[in-house]
C-alpha cells in the first residue's frame, strides 16, 4: 500500500475513535444530568459500552491494523486481553441494541404492561444479563487457546486464532448469538412498531348513515346536517404532507435497521465464510476493513439511539446555552421537556406520519368539527369567556 493510503486509513481510524469518545460522553452527560432523562437506562448503558470500546478497544485496534505499528509485538497474554475486549464489547453492544428494541416494542404495543413491569430491578437484571452473556462468549473464544512462551505479531492477533474445529464452532455460535438472533429481533420489533404507528395514524372516517329510514326521525337541524354531510363525505385524500410523512417514518426505521446491518453484516459474514469455507485464510487487509466497519458502530450508535430523541436534543441545547451564559429560553425548554416526558419512539413515528396536531391537514374535517368551529365564532349571550 502507498503512504497516502496508510495515512488516510490511520486518519479515518483516529477520527472514528475521537467521534465515539465525544458523542458517547455527550449523550451520557445529558442523560445523567437530567433527572427526566434517566429513564433511558439502556441508551445510557449502550453509551457506556461504546465509550469503553473507544477507550480500550479502538486504540488497540489502531495499533493492530495500521502498518505504522508493524514493530509492535504482542505476547500471548496481551493478545488474549485484546480478544477478550473485542468479543466482550461487541457482544455487549449488540445485545444492548436488541434490548433497546424490545423495550421500545413493549412501550408502544403494550404500554400498560410496560409501565407496570419496567422497573429499576428489571433494568438492572437486563444489564447483568448482557454482561454475563458477553463474558460467556469471551470465555468460549479463549477456551483451547494454545499454550506457549512465544510471541505473536500484532497482525496475527485475531479472534480466530486456530484453523481447527474449535474455531468453526465458536464462529457459528458467535454469529448466531450476537448477529442472527439480534437481527431477527430487531426486524420483528420494528416491523410491529411501524404497523402499530401506521394504524394509530390512519384517518378516522365517519360511519355512513344507514340506507333504510330510521324508526324515530329527528327534526333537529344538527342531525339533518350530520346525515347529509356524512352521506356525501368524500373519502380521505392522501395529501403530499401525509405521503411525505409516511416516507419519513419508513426512512427512520430503514436507517436504524440498515445501520445495524451495514456495520455488523460484513464483519460476521467475512469471519463466517473464512472459518467455514475450506482453504480460505483469515486475516490481512480484508479482516482489518470489516473490523473497522464494525467499530464504526461505536461512533454511530449515540447519534441513532441518543441524539435522534427530541428530549435529549432539547436538553443538550439547554446545557449548551447554559455553558455559554445564555439563560434566555431555559425555562421554556425545560417546560417543553417536562411536558413531553412520555415521548418515545412511537411519538417520533407519529409525528413523521400523521400526528394529532397535523391530523386536520391529512383528512377532510368532519361535520362535528365544523359545528364545533361555528360554535366558537358565535358567542352565546351571557356566556362567561374562558
GROMACS .gro file of C-alpha atoms in nm:
model
  386
    1UNK     CA    1   0.000   0.000   0.000
    2UNK     CA    2   0.111   0.357  -0.063
    3UNK     CA    3   0.192   0.603   0.209
    4UNK     CA    4  -0.115   0.813   0.119
    5UNK     CA    5  -0.345   0.516   0.173
    6UNK     CA    6  -0.183   0.436   0.505
    7UNK     CA    7  -0.216   0.796   0.623
    8UNK     CA    8  -0.579   0.812   0.509
    9UNK     CA    9  -0.660   0.485   0.682
   10UNK     CA   10  -0.492   0.597   1.003
   11UNK     CA   11  -0.678   0.930   0.987
   12UNK     CA   12  -1.016   0.755   0.948
   13UNK     CA   13  -0.946   0.522   1.240
   14UNK     CA   14  -0.841   0.809   1.467
   15UNK     CA   15  -1.144   1.015   1.358
   16UNK     CA   16  -1.383   0.729   1.437
   17UNK     CA   17  -1.222   0.684   1.778
   18UNK     CA   18  -1.249   1.054   1.866
   19UNK     CA   19  -1.608   1.069   1.742
   20UNK     CA   20  -1.702   0.769   1.955
   21UNK     CA   21  -1.538   0.929   2.260
   22UNK     CA   22  -1.703   1.270   2.224
   23UNK     CA   23  -2.050   1.154   2.113
   24UNK     CA   24  -2.091   0.891   2.384
   25UNK     CA   25  -1.965   1.124   2.657
   26UNK     CA   26  -2.207   1.398   2.545
   27UNK     CA   27  -2.511   1.168   2.547
   28UNK     CA   28  -2.414   1.018   2.883
   29UNK     CA   29  -2.369   1.361   3.043
   30UNK     CA   30  -2.705   1.483   2.912
   31UNK     CA   31  -2.887   1.174   3.043
   32UNK     CA   32  -2.716   1.172   3.382
   33UNK     CA   33  -2.754   1.547   3.445
   34UNK     CA   34  -3.126   1.550   3.361
   35UNK     CA   35  -3.349   1.357   3.604
   36UNK     CA   36  -3.630   1.335   3.347
   37UNK     CA   37  -3.400   1.151   3.106
   38UNK     CA   38  -3.272   0.890   3.348
   39UNK     CA   39  -3.547   0.659   3.227
   40UNK     CA   40  -3.328   0.589   2.922
   41UNK     CA   41  -3.124   0.335   3.117
   42UNK     CA   42  -3.039   0.110   2.826
   43UNK     CA   43  -2.944   0.401   2.600
   44UNK     CA   44  -2.706   0.520   2.871
   45UNK     CA   45  -2.572   0.165   2.906
   46UNK     CA   46  -2.513   0.149   2.530
   47UNK     CA   47  -2.312   0.472   2.555
   48UNK     CA   48  -2.109   0.322   2.841
   49UNK     CA   49  -2.025   0.013   2.635
   50UNK     CA   50  -1.935   0.217   2.329
   51UNK     CA   51  -1.728   0.456   2.540
   52UNK     CA   52  -1.531   0.169   2.693
   53UNK     CA   53  -1.475   0.037   2.342
   54UNK     CA   54  -1.345   0.376   2.230
   55UNK     CA   55  -1.110   0.395   2.528
   56UNK     CA   56  -0.968   0.043   2.534
   57UNK     CA   57  -1.056  -0.147   2.217
   58UNK     CA   58  -1.031   0.102   1.931
   59UNK     CA   59  -0.679   0.233   2.018
   60UNK     CA   60  -0.554  -0.125   2.031
   61UNK     CA   61  -0.729  -0.183   1.701
   62UNK     CA   62  -0.538   0.109   1.551
   63UNK     CA   63  -0.210  -0.045   1.663
   64UNK     CA   64  -0.307  -0.386   1.527
   65UNK     CA   65  -0.442  -0.258   1.195
   66UNK     CA   66  -0.206   0.019   1.088
   67UNK     CA   67   0.124  -0.069   0.923
   68UNK     CA   68   0.280   0.225   1.107
   69UNK     CA   69   0.295  -0.004   1.412
   70UNK     CA   70   0.442  -0.313   1.245
   71UNK     CA   71   0.720  -0.326   1.501
   72UNK     CA   72   0.472  -0.376   1.787
   73UNK     CA   73   0.475  -0.736   1.906
   74UNK     CA   74   0.202  -0.880   2.129
   75UNK     CA   75   0.267  -1.155   2.375
   76UNK     CA   76   0.011  -1.432   2.414
   77UNK     CA   77  -0.131  -1.271   2.730
   78UNK     CA   78  -0.165  -0.934   2.557
   79UNK     CA   79  -0.330  -1.095   2.257
   80UNK     CA   80  -0.574  -1.278   2.483
   81UNK     CA   81  -0.658  -0.950   2.655
   82UNK     CA   82  -0.725  -0.786   2.319
   83UNK     CA   83  -0.952  -1.071   2.214
   84UNK     CA   84  -1.131  -1.057   2.550
   85UNK     CA   85  -1.209  -0.686   2.499
   86UNK     CA   86  -1.306  -0.742   2.137
   87UNK     CA   87  -1.559  -1.019   2.189
   88UNK     CA   88  -1.691  -0.877   2.517
   89UNK     CA   89  -1.761  -0.523   2.393
   90UNK     CA   90  -1.901  -0.638   2.058
   91UNK     CA   91  -2.140  -0.877   2.233
   92UNK     CA   92  -2.244  -0.619   2.493
   93UNK     CA   93  -2.311  -0.351   2.233
   94UNK     CA   94  -2.522  -0.575   2.007
   95UNK     CA   95  -2.719  -0.726   2.297
   96UNK     CA   96  -2.791  -0.378   2.434
   97UNK     CA   97  -2.927  -0.269   2.096
   98UNK     CA   98  -3.153  -0.574   2.096
   99UNK     CA   99  -3.286  -0.492   2.443
  100UNK     CA  100  -3.348  -0.131   2.341
  101UNK     CA  101  -3.558  -0.259   2.051
  102UNK     CA  102  -3.758  -0.490   2.277
  103UNK     CA  103  -3.809  -0.206   2.527
  104UNK     CA  104  -3.947   0.019   2.252
  105UNK     CA  105  -4.176  -0.260   2.140
  106UNK     CA  106  -4.332  -0.302   2.485
  107UNK     CA  107  -4.358   0.074   2.535
  108UNK     CA  108  -4.557   0.106   2.214
  109UNK     CA  109  -4.756  -0.217   2.177
  110UNK     CA  110  -4.814  -0.291   2.548
  111UNK     CA  111  -4.788   0.047   2.727
  112UNK     CA  112  -4.978  -0.055   3.039
  113UNK     CA  113  -4.770  -0.367   3.085
  114UNK     CA  114  -4.457  -0.159   3.026
  115UNK     CA  115  -4.548   0.093   3.295
  116UNK     CA  116  -4.613  -0.184   3.547
  117UNK     CA  117  -4.323  -0.419   3.477
  118UNK     CA  118  -4.048  -0.182   3.364
  119UNK     CA  119  -3.880  -0.119   3.699
  120UNK     CA  120  -3.527  -0.044   3.812
  121UNK     CA  121  -3.487  -0.404   3.921
  122UNK     CA  122  -3.579  -0.532   3.576
  123UNK     CA  123  -3.344  -0.284   3.409
  124UNK     CA  124  -3.056  -0.390   3.635
  125UNK     CA  125  -3.136  -0.754   3.561
  126UNK     CA  126  -3.120  -0.677   3.189
  127UNK     CA  127  -2.780  -0.512   3.226
  128UNK     CA  128  -2.649  -0.807   3.429
  129UNK     CA  129  -2.781  -1.048   3.165
  130UNK     CA  130  -2.596  -0.855   2.893
  131UNK     CA  131  -2.261  -0.868   3.070
  132UNK     CA  132  -2.295  -1.232   3.180
  133UNK     CA  133  -2.370  -1.338   2.825
  134UNK     CA  134  -2.085  -1.126   2.690
  135UNK     CA  135  -1.836  -1.276   2.934
  136UNK     CA  136  -1.954  -1.627   2.848
  137UNK     CA  137  -1.896  -1.560   2.480
  138UNK     CA  138  -1.549  -1.431   2.564
  139UNK     CA  139  -1.465  -1.739   2.768
  140UNK     CA  140  -1.583  -1.953   2.479
  141UNK     CA  141  -1.346  -1.764   2.249
  142UNK     CA  142  -1.048  -1.823   2.481
  143UNK     CA  143  -1.115  -2.191   2.552
  144UNK     CA  144  -0.849  -2.411   2.397
  145UNK     CA  145  -0.602  -2.130   2.342
  146UNK     CA  146  -0.262  -2.281   2.255
  147UNK     CA  147  -0.012  -2.253   2.537
  148UNK     CA  148   0.344  -2.144   2.478
  149UNK     CA  149   0.609  -1.893   2.569
  150UNK     CA  150   0.644  -1.738   2.226
  151UNK     CA  151   0.507  -1.412   2.099
  152UNK     CA  152   0.275  -1.342   1.815
  153UNK     CA  153   0.278  -1.038   1.592
  154UNK     CA  154   0.002  -0.782   1.601
  155UNK     CA  155  -0.122  -0.873   1.252
  156UNK     CA  156  -0.191  -1.230   1.366
  157UNK     CA  157  -0.359  -1.133   1.692
  158UNK     CA  158  -0.708  -1.219   1.573
  159UNK     CA  159  -1.018  -1.356   1.737
  160UNK     CA  160  -1.000  -1.666   1.522
  161UNK     CA  161  -0.656  -1.788   1.616
  162UNK     CA  162  -0.690  -2.155   1.525
  163UNK     CA  163  -0.796  -2.321   1.196
  164UNK     CA  164  -0.936  -2.623   1.378
  165UNK     CA  165  -1.287  -2.737   1.469
  166UNK     CA  166  -1.297  -2.510   1.773
  167UNK     CA  167  -1.270  -2.205   1.550
  168UNK     CA  168  -1.564  -2.316   1.335
  169UNK     CA  169  -1.779  -2.393   1.638
  170UNK     CA  170  -1.703  -2.060   1.801
  171UNK     CA  171  -1.765  -1.856   1.485
  172UNK     CA  172  -2.100  -2.026   1.425
  173UNK     CA  173  -2.214  -1.980   1.787
  174UNK     CA  174  -2.085  -1.622   1.798
  175UNK     CA  175  -2.261  -1.535   1.472
  176UNK     CA  176  -2.592  -1.690   1.578
  177UNK     CA  177  -2.599  -1.542   1.930
  178UNK     CA  178  -2.464  -1.195   1.850
  179UNK     CA  179  -2.591  -1.135   1.498
  180UNK     CA  180  -2.858  -1.370   1.362
  181UNK     CA  181  -3.086  -1.367   1.668
  182UNK     CA  182  -3.049  -0.990   1.731
  183UNK     CA  183  -3.120  -0.921   1.362
  184UNK     CA  184  -3.440  -1.127   1.376
  185UNK     CA  185  -3.546  -0.948   1.696
  186UNK     CA  186  -3.477  -0.603   1.551
  187UNK     CA  187  -3.661  -0.678   1.226
  188UNK     CA  188  -3.965  -0.824   1.403
  189UNK     CA  189  -3.983  -0.548   1.663
  190UNK     CA  190  -3.954  -0.253   1.429
  191UNK     CA  191  -4.198  -0.404   1.180
  192UNK     CA  192  -4.450  -0.432   1.465
  193UNK     CA  193  -4.371  -0.078   1.578
  194UNK     CA  194  -4.428   0.062   1.232
  195UNK     CA  195  -4.750  -0.134   1.188
  196UNK     CA  196  -4.888  -0.003   1.518
  197UNK     CA  197  -4.780   0.352   1.438
  198UNK     CA  198  -4.946   0.338   1.097
  199UNK     CA  199  -5.270   0.207   1.249
  200UNK     CA  200  -5.265   0.485   1.507
  201UNK     CA  201  -5.212   0.750   1.240
  202UNK     CA  202  -5.482   0.632   0.998
  203UNK     CA  203  -5.763   0.888   0.948
  204UNK     CA  204  -6.086   0.806   1.129
  205UNK     CA  205  -6.363   0.809   0.867
  206UNK     CA  206  -6.720   0.864   0.996
  207UNK     CA  207  -6.951   0.566   0.954
  208UNK     CA  208  -7.201   0.628   0.669
  209UNK     CA  209  -7.567   0.656   0.760
  210UNK     CA  210  -7.797   0.358   0.709
  211UNK     CA  211  -7.979   0.345   0.377
  212UNK     CA  212  -8.301   0.245   0.549
  213UNK     CA  213  -8.513   0.512   0.712
  214UNK     CA  214  -8.480   0.532   1.090
  215UNK     CA  215  -8.770   0.449   1.313
  216UNK     CA  216  -8.764   0.778   1.502
  217UNK     CA  217  -8.690   1.075   1.286
  218UNK     CA  218  -8.516   1.367   1.446
  219UNK     CA  219  -8.622   1.714   1.337
  220UNK     CA  220  -8.319   1.895   1.474
  221UNK     CA  221  -8.111   2.092   1.227
  222UNK     CA  222  -7.785   1.947   1.361
  223UNK     CA  223  -7.889   1.587   1.297
  224UNK     CA  224  -8.007   1.669   0.945
  225UNK     CA  225  -7.678   1.840   0.863
  226UNK     CA  226  -7.487   1.546   1.005
  227UNK     CA  227  -7.680   1.290   0.799
  228UNK     CA  228  -7.648   1.488   0.477
  229UNK     CA  229  -7.281   1.569   0.512
  230UNK     CA  230  -7.193   1.215   0.626
  231UNK     CA  231  -7.354   1.059   0.324
  232UNK     CA  232  -7.179   1.299   0.090
  233UNK     CA  233  -6.844   1.298   0.273
  234UNK     CA  234  -6.558   1.222   0.031
  235UNK     CA  235  -6.301   0.958   0.104
  236UNK     CA  236  -5.986   1.069   0.287
  237UNK     CA  237  -5.749   1.228   0.040
  238UNK     CA  238  -5.380   1.137   0.051
  239UNK     CA  239  -5.211   1.474   0.074
  240UNK     CA  240  -4.846   1.534  -0.011
  241UNK     CA  241  -4.778   1.604   0.357
  242UNK     CA  242  -4.913   1.267   0.471
  243UNK     CA  243  -4.731   1.088   0.187
  244UNK     CA  244  -4.400   1.250   0.276
  245UNK     CA  245  -4.464   1.185   0.645
  246UNK     CA  246  -4.517   0.816   0.577
  247UNK     CA  247  -4.192   0.808   0.385
  248UNK     CA  248  -4.018   0.973   0.681
  249UNK     CA  249  -4.139   0.700   0.914
  250UNK     CA  250  -4.023   0.429   0.675
  251UNK     CA  251  -3.690   0.606   0.628
  252UNK     CA  252  -3.641   0.628   1.005
  253UNK     CA  253  -3.688   0.254   1.051
  254UNK     CA  254  -3.478   0.172   0.745
  255UNK     CA  255  -3.194   0.387   0.878
  256UNK     CA  256  -3.197   0.220   1.220
  257UNK     CA  257  -3.211  -0.134   1.083
  258UNK     CA  258  -2.983  -0.054   0.791
  259UNK     CA  259  -2.718   0.097   1.018
  260UNK     CA  260  -2.708  -0.221   1.221
  261UNK     CA  261  -2.678  -0.441   0.911
  262UNK     CA  262  -2.420  -0.221   0.738
  263UNK     CA  263  -2.195  -0.222   1.044
  264UNK     CA  264  -2.217  -0.585   1.150
  265UNK     CA  265  -2.314  -0.791   0.845
  266UNK     CA  266  -1.971  -0.759   0.672
  267UNK     CA  267  -1.793  -0.846   0.998
  268UNK     CA  268  -1.982  -1.167   1.070
  269UNK     CA  269  -2.015  -1.269   0.706
  270UNK     CA  270  -1.640  -1.237   0.649
  271UNK     CA  271  -1.541  -1.440   0.954
  272UNK     CA  272  -1.813  -1.697   0.900
  273UNK     CA  273  -1.700  -1.752   0.542
  274UNK     CA  274  -1.330  -1.760   0.632
  275UNK     CA  275  -1.388  -2.018   0.905
  276UNK     CA  276  -1.632  -2.247   0.725
  277UNK     CA  277  -1.502  -2.232   0.368
  278UNK     CA  278  -1.211  -2.467   0.307
  279UNK     CA  279  -0.882  -2.313   0.202
  280UNK     CA  280  -0.980  -1.957   0.299
  281UNK     CA  281  -0.721  -1.772   0.503
  282UNK     CA  282  -0.841  -1.517   0.758
  283UNK     CA  283  -0.658  -1.203   0.849
  284UNK     CA  284  -0.491  -0.939   0.639
  285UNK     CA  285  -0.642  -0.632   0.478
  286UNK     CA  286  -0.993  -0.775   0.447
  287UNK     CA  287  -1.022  -0.850   0.816
  288UNK     CA  288  -0.897  -0.502   0.901
  289UNK     CA  289  -1.161  -0.338   0.679
  290UNK     CA  290  -1.459  -0.534   0.813
  291UNK     CA  291  -1.334  -0.490   1.171
  292UNK     CA  292  -1.331  -0.112   1.142
  293UNK     CA  293  -1.667  -0.109   0.968
  294UNK     CA  294  -1.795  -0.289   1.278
  295UNK     CA  295  -1.610  -0.048   1.508
  296UNK     CA  296  -1.783   0.244   1.337
  297UNK     CA  297  -2.099   0.131   1.515
  298UNK     CA  298  -1.948   0.257   1.842
  299UNK     CA  299  -1.937   0.609   1.693
  300UNK     CA  300  -2.276   0.595   1.517
  301UNK     CA  301  -2.487   0.449   1.799
  302UNK     CA  302  -2.502   0.769   2.012
  303UNK     CA  303  -2.648   0.955   1.714
  304UNK     CA  304  -2.911   0.694   1.623
  305UNK     CA  305  -3.015   0.595   1.976
  306UNK     CA  306  -2.940   0.918   2.162
  307UNK     CA  307  -2.946   1.237   1.958
  308UNK     CA  308  -3.244   1.128   1.746
  309UNK     CA  309  -3.453   1.163   2.062
  310UNK     CA  310  -3.607   1.510   2.087
  311UNK     CA  311  -3.579   1.527   2.465
  312UNK     CA  312  -3.206   1.457   2.458
  313UNK     CA  313  -3.155   1.717   2.185
  314UNK     CA  314  -3.350   1.978   2.381
  315UNK     CA  315  -3.157   1.915   2.700
  316UNK     CA  316  -2.829   1.924   2.507
  317UNK     CA  317  -2.925   2.261   2.362
  318UNK     CA  318  -3.019   2.387   2.710
  319UNK     CA  319  -2.686   2.273   2.854
  320UNK     CA  320  -2.502   2.436   2.567
  321UNK     CA  321  -2.682   2.766   2.628
  322UNK     CA  322  -2.606   2.747   2.999
  323UNK     CA  323  -2.237   2.682   2.926
  324UNK     CA  324  -2.224   2.990   2.703
  325UNK     CA  325  -2.416   3.204   2.957
  326UNK     CA  326  -2.732   3.229   2.752
  327UNK     CA  327  -3.013   3.177   3.003
  328UNK     CA  328  -3.282   3.303   2.764
  329UNK     CA  329  -3.539   3.036   2.695
  330UNK     CA  330  -3.418   2.790   2.959
  331UNK     CA  331  -3.750   2.785   3.139
  332UNK     CA  332  -3.936   2.733   2.812
  333UNK     CA  333  -3.712   2.448   2.707
  334UNK     CA  334  -3.742   2.282   3.047
  335UNK     CA  335  -4.120   2.308   3.040
  336UNK     CA  336  -4.127   2.150   2.697
  337UNK     CA  337  -3.915   1.863   2.824
  338UNK     CA  338  -4.140   1.815   3.124
  339UNK     CA  339  -4.449   1.822   2.904
  340UNK     CA  340  -4.302   1.561   2.671
  341UNK     CA  341  -4.166   1.332   2.938
  342UNK     CA  342  -4.363   1.039   2.800
  343UNK     CA  343  -4.239   1.090   2.444
  344UNK     CA  344  -4.065   0.795   2.290
  345UNK     CA  345  -4.024   0.619   1.961
  346UNK     CA  346  -4.397   0.597   1.883
  347UNK     CA  347  -4.441   0.974   1.911
  348UNK     CA  348  -4.146   1.021   1.681
  349UNK     CA  349  -4.304   0.798   1.416
  350UNK     CA  350  -4.647   0.952   1.465
  351UNK     CA  351  -4.504   1.299   1.412
  352UNK     CA  352  -4.341   1.167   1.095
  353UNK     CA  353  -4.662   1.018   0.962
  354UNK     CA  354  -4.981   1.192   1.073
  355UNK     CA  355  -4.989   1.335   1.423
  356UNK     CA  356  -5.286   1.468   1.608
  357UNK     CA  357  -5.161   1.823   1.564
  358UNK     CA  358  -5.146   1.787   1.185
  359UNK     CA  359  -5.440   1.548   1.155
  360UNK     CA  360  -5.668   1.819   1.019
  361UNK     CA  361  -5.437   1.870   0.721
  362UNK     CA  362  -5.447   1.499   0.633
  363UNK     CA  363  -5.825   1.440   0.618
  364UNK     CA  364  -6.129   1.648   0.549
  365UNK     CA  365  -6.287   1.799   0.860
  366UNK     CA  366  -6.584   1.610   0.998
  367UNK     CA  367  -6.926   1.770   1.045
  368UNK     CA  368  -6.878   1.760   1.422
  369UNK     CA  369  -6.561   1.963   1.390
  370UNK     CA  370  -6.735   2.207   1.160
  371UNK     CA  371  -7.014   2.255   1.411
  372UNK     CA  372  -6.760   2.299   1.689
  373UNK     CA  373  -6.580   2.562   1.485
  374UNK     CA  374  -6.905   2.750   1.426
  375UNK     CA  375  -6.971   2.747   1.799
  376UNK     CA  376  -6.651   2.937   1.857
  377UNK     CA  377  -6.747   3.206   1.608
  378UNK     CA  378  -7.096   3.268   1.756
  379UNK     CA  379  -7.078   3.352   2.128
  380UNK     CA  380  -7.379   3.271   2.339
  381UNK     CA  381  -7.533   3.566   2.526
  382UNK     CA  382  -7.436   3.559   2.890
  383UNK     CA  383  -7.152   3.310   2.830
  384UNK     CA  384  -6.851   3.358   3.056
  385UNK     CA  385  -6.535   3.378   2.840
  386UNK     CA  386  -6.280   3.106   2.923
   0.00000   0.00000   0.00000
